[in-house]
C-alpha cells in the first residue's frame, strides 16, 4: 500500500494528515508551529517531524511506505528559506521524497479540490491566490507587513493601536478600541503603550479582532478602519479577476479574520455582492493539509 502525507505548517500550529491514494484520510494530527525566521529551521523541522510521527504511530505505517511528503508553509515563497527548511528536514528524517510549497498553494488546492478558483487569505497578513483552467497560478498581495498585507491583521491592528496612541495622548477621538486594547494588553497610559509595543509585549495582529469587536458595537472609528481595509481587499479581488480572465470568479475565504462570520467578514461579503457581482463566495471544500495531499498526488502523476 502507498501513502501520502500532507502538512500545513503555520505560525501557530502544524496540521498533518496521512492518506492513501484514493485519497482517504487515515489520520490527522496537530502539533506546534512557528514562524520560520523566528523559531529557526531546526525547530520548525522538529515540529513538522513531530506531526508526521504522530500520524505514522497511529496508523502503523512505516517511513518507506510513504511516497511523498508535501509541506505547505508560510514563507516558503522565498526559495532560500524553502531550501533551508527542505535541507534540514532531509537531515533529520528518513523520507527520500519531500517537497515544499507555499501555504497559499495548498489552501487553494484544498478549497476547490484541485479545480480552478481563488482564495482570499486574511489572517496576520493578506494574499489572494488563484488558478485558471490551464493550472496556471496567480498571486495578488503578500508583500508583508512593511509594504503590503492590506486588509490583514497587522494592518488593522496597527491602525487600532494608532487610534489608542492618539486618545491616550489627548488629541484623538474617544473610541471603544482604546478600552478593549488597553484591557487586553494591560496598558495604563501612553508611556506604557510605547514600552509594550516597542518591547514586543503587544502583538499587533492580536489587536485586529478588538477593532472588529468595537465595530460590532457600532464604534465609528472602528467602522472607518474596517471600511478602509475591506476596500483594499475589494481592489485586490478585482485585480485577480483581470489576471484569471474568467467571467465568473469562485472565491473562498480563509485566514483567522474572515473564515468565520464576524463584522469584518460580513462587511466584506456585502461589498463583494454589491461591487463585484461576478464573484461567488463559496466555502472551502477541504482544509489546507488535505489540499497538500491532493497536490502531492498530482505531483506524482505528473512525475514531478
Coordinates of N, CA and C in Angstrom, one line a residue, residues 84-298:
X84 N 16.3 26.0 2.8 CA 16.9 25.7 4.1 C 16.0 24.7 4.9
X85 N 14.7 24.9 4.8 CA 13.8 24.0 5.5 C 13.8 22.6 4.9
X86 N 13.9 22.5 3.6 CA 14.0 21.2 3.0 C 15.3 20.5 3.4
X87 N 16.4 21.2 3.4 CA 17.7 20.5 3.7 C 17.7 20.1 5.2
X88 N 17.1 20.9 6.0 CA 17.0 20.5 7.4 C 16.1 19.3 7.6
X89 N 15.0 19.2 6.9 CA 14.1 18.1 7.0 C 14.8 16.8 6.5
X90 N 15.5 16.9 5.4 CA 16.2 15.7 4.9 C 17.3 15.2 5.8
X91 N 17.8 16.2 6.6 CA 18.9 15.8 7.5 C 18.3 15.0 8.7
X92 N 17.1 15.3 9.2 CA 16.6 14.7 10.4 C 15.6 13.6 10.2
X93 N 15.2 13.4 8.9 CA 14.2 12.4 8.6 C 14.7 11.3 7.7
X94 N 13.9 10.2 7.6 CA 14.3 9.1 6.7 C 13.5 9.2 5.4
X95 N 12.7 10.2 5.2 CA 12.0 10.4 3.9 C 12.9 10.8 2.8
X96 N 12.7 10.1 1.7 CA 13.6 10.4 0.5 C 12.9 11.5 -0.4
X97 N 11.6 11.5 -0.4 CA 10.8 12.4 -1.3 C 10.0 13.4 -0.5
X98 N 10.6 14.6 -0.3 CA 9.9 15.7 0.4 C 9.8 16.9 -0.5
X99 N 8.7 17.6 -0.6 CA 8.5 18.8 -1.4 C 7.9 19.9 -0.5
X100 N 8.3 21.1 -0.8 CA 7.8 22.3 -0.1 C 7.2 23.3 -1.0
X101 N 6.0 23.8 -0.7 CA 5.4 24.8 -1.4 C 4.8 25.8 -0.4
X102 N 4.1 26.8 -0.9 CA 3.5 27.8 0.0 C 2.2 27.3 0.6
X103 N 1.9 27.9 1.8 CA 0.7 27.6 2.5 C -0.5 28.0 1.6
X104 N -0.4 29.1 0.8 CA -1.5 29.5 0.0 C -1.8 28.5 -1.1
X105 N -0.7 27.9 -1.6 CA -0.9 26.9 -2.7 C -1.8 25.7 -2.2
X106 N -1.4 25.2 -1.1 CA -2.2 24.0 -0.6 C -3.6 24.4 -0.2
X107 N -3.7 25.6 0.3 CA -5.1 26.1 0.7 C -5.9 26.2 -0.5
X108 N -5.4 26.7 -1.6 CA -6.1 26.8 -2.9 C -6.5 25.4 -3.4
X109 N -5.6 24.5 -3.3 CA -5.9 23.1 -3.8 C -7.1 22.5 -2.9
X110 N -7.0 22.7 -1.6 CA -8.0 22.1 -0.8 C -9.3 22.8 -0.9
X111 N -9.3 24.1 -1.1 CA -10.6 24.9 -1.2 C -11.5 24.4 -2.4
X112 N -10.8 24.1 -3.5 CA -11.6 23.7 -4.7 C -11.3 22.3 -5.2
X113 N -10.7 21.5 -4.3 CA -10.4 20.1 -4.7 C -9.6 20.0 -6.0
X114 N -8.7 21.0 -6.2 CA -7.8 21.0 -7.3 C -8.4 21.7 -8.5
X115 N -9.7 22.1 -8.5 CA -10.3 22.8 -9.6 C -9.9 24.3 -9.6
X116 N -10.2 25.0 -10.7 CA -9.9 26.4 -10.8 C -10.6 27.2 -9.7
X117 N -10.1 28.3 -9.3 CA -10.7 29.2 -8.3 C -9.7 30.1 -7.7
X118 N -10.1 30.8 -6.6 CA -9.1 31.6 -5.9 C -9.5 31.7 -4.4
X119 N -8.5 31.9 -3.6 CA -8.7 32.0 -2.2 C -8.2 33.4 -1.7
X120 N -8.9 34.0 -0.8 CA -8.5 35.2 -0.1 C -8.1 34.8 1.3
X121 N -6.9 35.0 1.6 CA -6.4 34.7 2.9 C -6.2 36.0 3.7
X122 N -6.9 36.2 4.8 CA -6.7 37.3 5.7 C -6.6 36.9 7.1
X123 N -5.3 36.8 7.5 CA -5.0 36.4 8.9 C -4.1 37.5 9.5
X124 N -2.9 37.1 9.8 CA -1.9 38.1 10.2 C -1.6 39.0 9.0
X125 N -1.5 38.5 7.9 CA -1.3 39.2 6.6 C -2.4 39.0 5.7
X126 N -2.2 39.3 4.4 CA -3.3 39.0 3.4 C -2.6 38.7 2.1
X127 N -3.3 37.8 1.3 CA -2.9 37.5 0.0 C -4.0 36.8 -0.8
X128 N -4.1 37.0 -2.1 CA -5.1 36.3 -2.9 C -4.3 35.4 -3.8
X129 N -4.7 34.1 -3.9 CA -4.0 33.1 -4.7 C -5.1 32.5 -5.7
X130 N -4.8 32.5 -7.0 CA -5.8 32.0 -7.9 C -5.2 31.0 -8.9
X131 N -6.0 30.2 -9.5 CA -5.6 29.2 -10.5 C -6.6 29.2 -11.6
X132 N -6.2 29.2 -12.9 CA -7.1 29.1 -14.0 C -7.2 27.7 -14.5
X133 N -8.0 27.6 -15.6 CA -8.3 26.2 -16.2 C -7.0 25.5 -16.7
X134 N -6.0 26.3 -17.0 CA -4.7 25.7 -17.5 C -3.7 25.4 -16.4
X135 N -4.2 25.5 -15.2 CA -3.4 25.2 -14.0 C -2.4 26.3 -13.7
X136 N -2.5 27.4 -14.4 CA -1.5 28.5 -14.1 C -1.9 29.2 -12.8
X137 N -0.9 29.5 -12.0 CA -1.1 30.1 -10.7 C -0.9 31.6 -10.8
X138 N -1.7 32.4 -10.0 CA -1.6 33.8 -9.9 C -1.6 34.3 -8.5
X139 N -1.0 35.4 -8.2 CA -0.9 35.9 -6.8 C -1.1 37.4 -6.8
X140 N -1.9 37.8 -5.9 CA -2.1 39.3 -5.6 C -1.8 39.5 -4.2
X141 N -0.9 40.5 -3.9 CA -0.6 40.8 -2.5 C 0.5 40.0 -1.9
X142 N 0.6 39.8 -0.6 CA 1.6 39.0 0.1 C 2.9 39.7 0.1
X143 N 2.9 41.1 0.2 CA 4.2 41.8 0.3 C 4.7 42.0 1.7
X144 N 4.0 41.5 2.7 CA 4.4 41.6 4.0 C 4.0 42.8 4.7
X145 N 4.2 42.9 6.0 CA 3.6 43.9 6.9 C 4.2 45.3 6.6
X146 N 5.4 45.4 6.1 CA 6.0 46.7 5.9 C 5.5 47.5 4.7
X147 N 5.2 46.7 3.6 CA 4.8 47.4 2.4 C 3.5 46.8 1.8
X148 N 2.9 45.9 2.5 CA 1.7 45.2 2.0 C 0.8 44.7 3.1
X149 N 0.1 43.6 2.8 CA -0.8 42.9 3.8 C -2.0 43.8 4.1
X150 N -2.4 44.6 3.2 CA -3.6 45.4 3.5 C -4.8 44.5 3.7
X151 N -5.7 44.8 4.7 CA -6.8 44.0 5.0 C -6.5 42.9 5.9
X152 N -5.3 42.7 6.3 CA -4.9 41.7 7.2 C -4.8 42.2 8.7
X153 N -4.5 41.3 9.6 CA -4.5 41.6 11.0 C -3.4 42.6 11.4
X154 N -2.3 42.5 10.8 CA -1.2 43.5 11.1 C -1.6 44.9 10.8
X155 N -2.2 45.1 9.6 CA -2.6 46.4 9.1 C -3.8 47.0 10.0
X156 N -4.8 46.1 10.2 CA -5.9 46.5 11.1 C -5.4 46.8 12.5
X157 N -4.6 45.9 13.0 CA -4.2 46.1 14.4 C -3.3 47.3 14.6
X158 N -2.5 47.6 13.6 CA -1.6 48.8 13.6 C -2.5 50.1 13.7
X159 N -3.5 50.1 12.8 CA -4.4 51.3 12.8 C -5.1 51.4 14.2
X160 N -5.5 50.3 14.7 CA -6.2 50.3 16.0 C -5.3 50.9 17.1
X161 N -4.0 50.5 17.1 CA -3.0 51.0 18.1 C -2.7 52.5 17.9
X162 N -2.8 52.9 16.6 CA -2.6 54.3 16.4 C -3.7 55.1 17.0
X163 N -4.9 54.6 16.9 CA -6.1 55.3 17.5 C -5.9 55.4 19.0
X164 N -5.4 54.3 19.6 CA -5.2 54.3 21.0 C -4.1 55.3 21.4
X165 N -3.1 55.4 20.6 CA -2.0 56.3 20.9 C -2.5 57.8 20.9
X166 N -3.4 58.1 20.0 CA -3.9 59.4 19.9 C -4.8 59.8 21.1
X167 N -5.7 58.8 21.4 CA -6.6 59.1 22.5 C -5.8 59.2 23.8
X168 N -4.8 58.3 24.1 CA -4.0 58.4 25.3 C -3.2 59.7 25.3
X169 N -2.9 60.3 24.1 CA -2.1 61.5 24.1 C -3.0 62.7 24.2
X170 N -4.3 62.5 24.2 CA -5.2 63.6 24.5 C -5.7 64.4 23.2
X171 N -5.5 63.8 22.0 CA -6.0 64.6 20.8 C -6.7 63.7 19.9
X172 N -7.0 62.5 20.2 CA -7.8 61.6 19.4 C -9.2 61.5 19.8
X173 N -10.0 60.8 18.9 CA -11.4 60.5 19.2 C -11.6 59.5 20.3
X174 N -12.6 59.7 21.1 CA -13.0 58.6 22.1 C -13.5 57.4 21.3
X175 N -13.0 56.3 21.6 CA -13.4 55.1 20.9 C -13.3 53.8 21.8
X176 N -14.2 52.9 21.5 CA -14.2 51.6 22.3 C -12.9 50.8 22.0
X177 N -12.2 51.1 20.9 CA -11.0 50.4 20.6 C -10.0 50.6 21.7
X178 N -9.9 51.8 22.2 CA -8.9 52.1 23.3 C -9.2 51.2 24.5
X179 N -10.4 51.2 25.0 CA -10.7 50.4 26.1 C -10.4 48.9 25.9
X180 N -10.8 48.4 24.8 CA -10.6 47.0 24.5 C -9.1 46.6 24.4
X181 N -8.3 47.4 23.8 CA -6.9 47.1 23.6 C -6.2 47.3 24.9
X182 N -6.5 48.4 25.7 CA -5.8 48.6 27.0 C -6.2 47.5 28.0
X183 N -7.4 47.0 27.9 CA -7.8 45.9 28.8 C -7.0 44.7 28.5
X184 N -6.9 44.3 27.2 CA -6.3 43.1 26.8 C -4.8 43.1 27.1
X185 N -4.1 44.2 26.8 CA -2.7 44.2 26.9 C -2.2 44.9 28.2
X186 N -3.2 45.2 29.1 CA -2.9 45.9 30.4 C -2.1 47.1 30.2
X187 N -2.6 48.0 29.4 CA -1.9 49.3 29.1 C -2.6 50.4 30.0
X188 N -1.8 51.1 30.7 CA -2.3 52.1 31.7 C -2.2 53.5 31.1
X189 N -1.2 53.8 30.3 CA -1.0 55.2 29.9 C -0.2 55.1 28.6
X190 N 0.1 56.3 28.0 CA 0.8 56.3 26.7 C 2.3 55.8 26.9
X191 N 2.9 56.1 28.0 CA 4.3 55.5 28.3 C 4.2 54.0 28.3
X192 N 3.2 53.5 28.9 CA 3.0 52.0 28.9 C 2.8 51.4 27.5
X193 N 2.0 52.1 26.7 CA 1.8 51.7 25.3 C 3.1 51.7 24.6
X194 N 3.9 52.7 24.6 CA 5.1 52.8 23.9 C 6.1 51.7 24.3
X195 N 6.2 51.5 25.6 CA 7.1 50.4 26.2 C 6.7 49.0 25.7
X196 N 5.4 48.8 25.7 CA 4.9 47.4 25.4 C 4.9 47.1 23.9
X197 N 4.6 48.1 23.1 CA 4.6 48.0 21.6 C 6.1 47.8 21.2
X198 N 7.0 48.6 21.6 CA 8.4 48.5 21.1 C 9.2 47.5 21.9
X199 N 8.6 47.0 23.0 CA 9.3 45.9 23.7 C 8.7 44.6 23.3
X200 N 7.9 44.6 22.2 CA 7.3 43.3 21.7 C 6.5 42.6 22.7
X201 N 5.8 43.4 23.6 CA 4.9 42.8 24.5 C 3.5 43.0 24.1
X202 N 3.3 43.6 23.0 CA 2.0 43.7 22.4 C 2.1 43.1 21.0
X203 N 1.2 42.1 20.7 CA 1.2 41.5 19.4 C 0.2 42.4 18.5
X204 N 0.8 43.1 17.6 CA 0.0 44.0 16.7 C -1.2 43.3 16.1
X205 N -1.0 42.1 15.4 CA -2.2 41.4 14.8 C -3.2 41.0 15.8
X206 N -2.9 40.8 17.1 CA -3.9 40.4 18.1 C -4.8 41.6 18.4
X207 N -4.4 42.8 18.0 CA -5.3 44.0 18.2 C -6.4 44.0 17.2
X208 N -6.2 43.3 16.1 CA -7.2 43.4 15.0 C -8.6 42.9 15.4
X209 N -8.7 41.7 16.1 CA -10.1 41.3 16.5 C -10.8 42.2 17.4
X210 N -10.0 43.0 18.2 CA -10.6 44.0 19.1 C -11.2 45.2 18.3
X211 N -10.5 45.5 17.2 CA -11.1 46.5 16.3 C -12.4 46.0 15.7
X212 N -12.5 44.8 15.3 CA -13.7 44.1 14.8 C -14.8 44.1 15.9
X213 N -14.4 43.8 17.1 CA -15.3 43.8 18.2 C -15.9 45.2 18.4
X214 N -15.1 46.2 18.4 CA -15.5 47.6 18.5 C -16.5 48.0 17.4
X215 N -16.2 47.6 16.2 CA -17.1 47.9 15.1 C -18.5 47.2 15.3
X216 N -18.5 46.0 15.8 CA -19.7 45.3 16.0 C -20.6 46.1 17.1
X217 N -19.9 46.8 18.0 CA -20.6 47.6 19.0 C -20.9 49.0 18.4
X218 N -20.8 49.2 17.1 CA -21.1 50.4 16.4 C -20.2 51.6 16.7
X219 N -18.9 51.3 17.0 CA -17.9 52.3 17.2 C -17.5 52.9 15.8
X220 N -17.7 54.2 15.7 CA -17.5 54.8 14.4 C -16.1 54.7 13.9
X221 N -15.1 54.9 14.8 CA -13.7 54.8 14.4 C -13.3 53.5 13.9
X222 N -13.8 52.4 14.6 CA -13.5 51.1 14.1 C -14.1 50.8 12.8
X223 N -15.4 51.3 12.6 CA -16.1 51.0 11.3 C -15.3 51.7 10.2
X224 N -14.7 52.9 10.4 CA -14.0 53.6 9.4 C -12.7 52.7 9.0
X225 N -12.0 52.2 10.0 CA -10.8 51.4 9.8 C -11.2 50.1 8.9
X226 N -12.2 49.4 9.3 CA -12.6 48.2 8.6 C -13.1 48.5 7.2
X227 N -13.8 49.7 7.0 CA -14.2 50.0 5.6 C -12.9 50.3 4.8
X228 N -11.9 51.0 5.3 CA -10.7 51.2 4.6 C -10.0 49.9 4.2
X229 N -9.9 49.0 5.2 CA -9.2 47.8 4.9 C -9.9 46.8 4.0
X230 N -11.2 46.8 4.1 CA -12.0 45.9 3.2 C -12.0 46.5 1.8
X231 N -12.0 47.8 1.6 CA -11.9 48.4 0.3 C -10.6 47.9 -0.4
X232 N -9.5 47.8 0.4 CA -8.2 47.3 -0.2 C -8.4 45.9 -0.7
X233 N -9.1 45.1 0.0 CA -9.3 43.7 -0.4 C -10.2 43.6 -1.6
X234 N -11.2 44.5 -1.7 CA -12.0 44.5 -2.9 C -11.2 44.8 -4.1
X235 N -10.3 45.8 -4.0 CA -9.5 46.1 -5.2 C -8.6 45.0 -5.6
X236 N -8.1 44.2 -4.6 CA -7.2 43.1 -4.9 C -8.0 42.0 -5.6
X237 N -9.2 41.7 -5.1 CA -10.1 40.7 -5.8 C -10.4 41.1 -7.2
X238 N -10.7 42.4 -7.5 CA -10.9 42.8 -8.8 C -9.7 42.7 -9.7
X239 N -8.5 42.9 -9.1 CA -7.3 42.7 -9.9 C -7.1 41.2 -10.2
X240 N -7.4 40.3 -9.3 CA -7.3 38.9 -9.6 C -8.3 38.5 -10.7
X241 N -9.4 39.1 -10.8 CA -10.4 38.8 -11.9 C -9.8 39.1 -13.2
X242 N -9.0 40.2 -13.3 CA -8.4 40.5 -14.6 C -7.3 39.5 -14.9
X243 N -6.6 39.1 -13.9 CA -5.5 38.1 -14.2 C -6.0 36.8 -14.7
X244 N -7.1 36.3 -14.0 CA -7.7 35.0 -14.4 C -8.5 35.0 -15.7
X245 N -9.0 36.2 -16.0 CA -9.7 36.4 -17.3 C -10.9 35.5 -17.4
X246 N -11.6 35.3 -16.3 CA -12.8 34.5 -16.3 C -14.1 35.3 -16.1
X247 N -15.2 34.9 -16.7 CA -16.4 35.7 -16.5 C -16.9 35.6 -15.0
X248 N -16.7 34.4 -14.4 CA -17.1 34.2 -13.0 C -15.9 33.9 -12.2
X249 N -15.9 34.4 -11.0 CA -14.7 34.1 -10.1 C -15.2 33.4 -8.8
X250 N -14.8 32.2 -8.7 CA -15.2 31.5 -7.4 C -14.1 31.8 -6.4
X251 N -14.6 32.3 -5.2 CA -13.7 32.8 -4.2 C -14.0 32.1 -2.9
X252 N -13.0 31.6 -2.2 CA -13.2 31.1 -0.8 C -12.4 31.9 0.1
X253 N -13.0 32.1 1.3 CA -12.3 32.9 2.4 C -11.5 31.9 3.3
X254 N -10.3 32.3 3.7 CA -9.6 31.6 4.7 C -8.8 32.6 5.5
X255 N -8.2 32.1 6.6 CA -7.5 33.1 7.5 C -8.3 33.4 8.7
X256 N -7.7 33.7 9.8 CA -8.4 33.9 11.1 C -9.4 35.0 11.1
X257 N -9.2 36.1 10.3 CA -10.0 37.2 10.4 C -11.3 37.1 9.6
X258 N -11.3 36.2 8.6 CA -12.5 36.2 7.7 C -13.1 34.8 7.5
X259 N -12.4 33.7 7.9 CA -13.0 32.4 7.6 C -14.3 32.1 8.4
X260 N -14.4 32.8 9.5 CA -15.6 32.7 10.3 C -16.4 34.0 10.2
X261 N -17.7 33.9 10.4 CA -18.6 35.1 10.2 C -18.4 36.0 11.4
X262 N -18.1 37.3 11.1 CA -18.0 38.4 12.1 C -18.3 39.7 11.4
X263 N -18.2 40.8 12.1 CA -18.5 42.1 11.4 C -17.6 42.3 10.2
X264 N -16.4 42.0 10.2 CA -15.5 42.2 9.1 C -15.7 41.3 7.9
X265 N -15.9 40.0 8.2 CA -16.2 39.1 7.1 C -17.5 39.4 6.4
X266 N -18.5 39.8 7.3 CA -19.8 40.1 6.8 C -19.8 41.4 5.9
X267 N -19.0 42.4 6.4 CA -18.8 43.6 5.6 C -18.2 43.3 4.3
X268 N -17.2 42.5 4.3 CA -16.5 42.1 3.0 C -17.4 41.4 2.1
X269 N -18.2 40.5 2.6 CA -19.2 39.7 1.7 C -20.2 40.7 1.1
X270 N -20.7 41.6 1.9 CA -21.6 42.6 1.4 C -21.1 43.5 0.3
X271 N -19.8 43.9 0.5 CA -19.2 44.7 -0.5 C -19.0 44.0 -1.8
X272 N -18.6 42.7 -1.7 CA -18.4 41.8 -2.9 C -19.7 41.7 -3.6
X273 N -20.8 41.5 -2.9 CA -22.1 41.3 -3.6 C -22.5 42.6 -4.3
X274 N -22.2 43.7 -3.7 CA -22.7 45.0 -4.3 C -21.8 45.5 -5.4
X275 N -20.4 45.3 -5.2 CA -19.5 45.9 -6.1 C -18.9 44.9 -7.1
X276 N -18.9 43.6 -6.8 CA -18.2 42.6 -7.7 C -19.2 41.5 -7.9
X277 N -20.3 41.7 -8.7 CA -21.3 40.7 -8.9 C -20.8 39.5 -9.7
X278 N -19.6 39.5 -10.3 CA -19.1 38.4 -10.9 C -18.4 37.4 -10.0
X279 N -18.3 37.8 -8.7 CA -17.6 36.9 -7.7 C -18.7 36.1 -6.9
X280 N -18.4 34.8 -6.8 CA -19.3 33.9 -6.0 C -18.4 33.4 -4.8
X281 N -18.8 33.8 -3.6 CA -18.1 33.4 -2.4 C -18.6 32.0 -2.0
X282 N -17.7 31.1 -1.9 CA -18.1 29.7 -1.5 C -17.2 29.2 -0.3
X283 N -17.7 28.2 0.3 CA -17.0 27.6 1.4 C -15.9 26.7 0.9
X284 N -14.7 26.7 1.5 CA -13.6 25.8 1.1 C -14.1 24.3 1.3
X285 N -13.8 23.5 0.3 CA -14.2 22.1 0.3 C -13.4 21.3 1.3
X286 N -12.1 21.6 1.4 CA -11.2 20.8 2.3 C -10.2 21.8 3.0
X287 N -9.7 21.5 4.1 CA -8.6 22.3 4.8 C -7.3 22.2 4.0
X288 N -6.4 23.1 4.3 CA -5.1 23.1 3.6 C -4.3 21.8 3.6
X289 N -4.3 21.2 4.8 CA -3.5 19.9 4.8 C -4.0 18.9 3.9
X290 N -5.3 18.8 3.7 CA -5.9 17.9 2.7 C -5.5 18.4 1.3
X291 N -5.5 19.7 1.1 CA -5.0 20.2 -0.1 C -3.6 19.8 -0.5
X292 N -2.8 19.7 0.5 CA -1.4 19.2 0.3 C -1.4 17.8 -0.2
X293 N -2.3 17.0 0.3 CA -2.4 15.6 -0.1 C -2.8 15.5 -1.6
X294 N -3.9 16.3 -1.9 CA -4.4 16.4 -3.3 C -3.3 16.8 -4.3
X295 N -2.5 17.8 -3.8 CA -1.4 18.4 -4.7 C -0.3 17.3 -4.8
X296 N 0.0 16.6 -3.8 CA 1.1 15.6 -3.8 C 0.7 14.5 -4.8
X297 N -0.5 14.1 -4.8 CA -1.0 13.1 -5.8 C -0.8 13.6 -7.2
X298 N -1.1 14.9 -7.4 CA -1.0 15.5 -8.7 C 0.5 15.5 -9.1

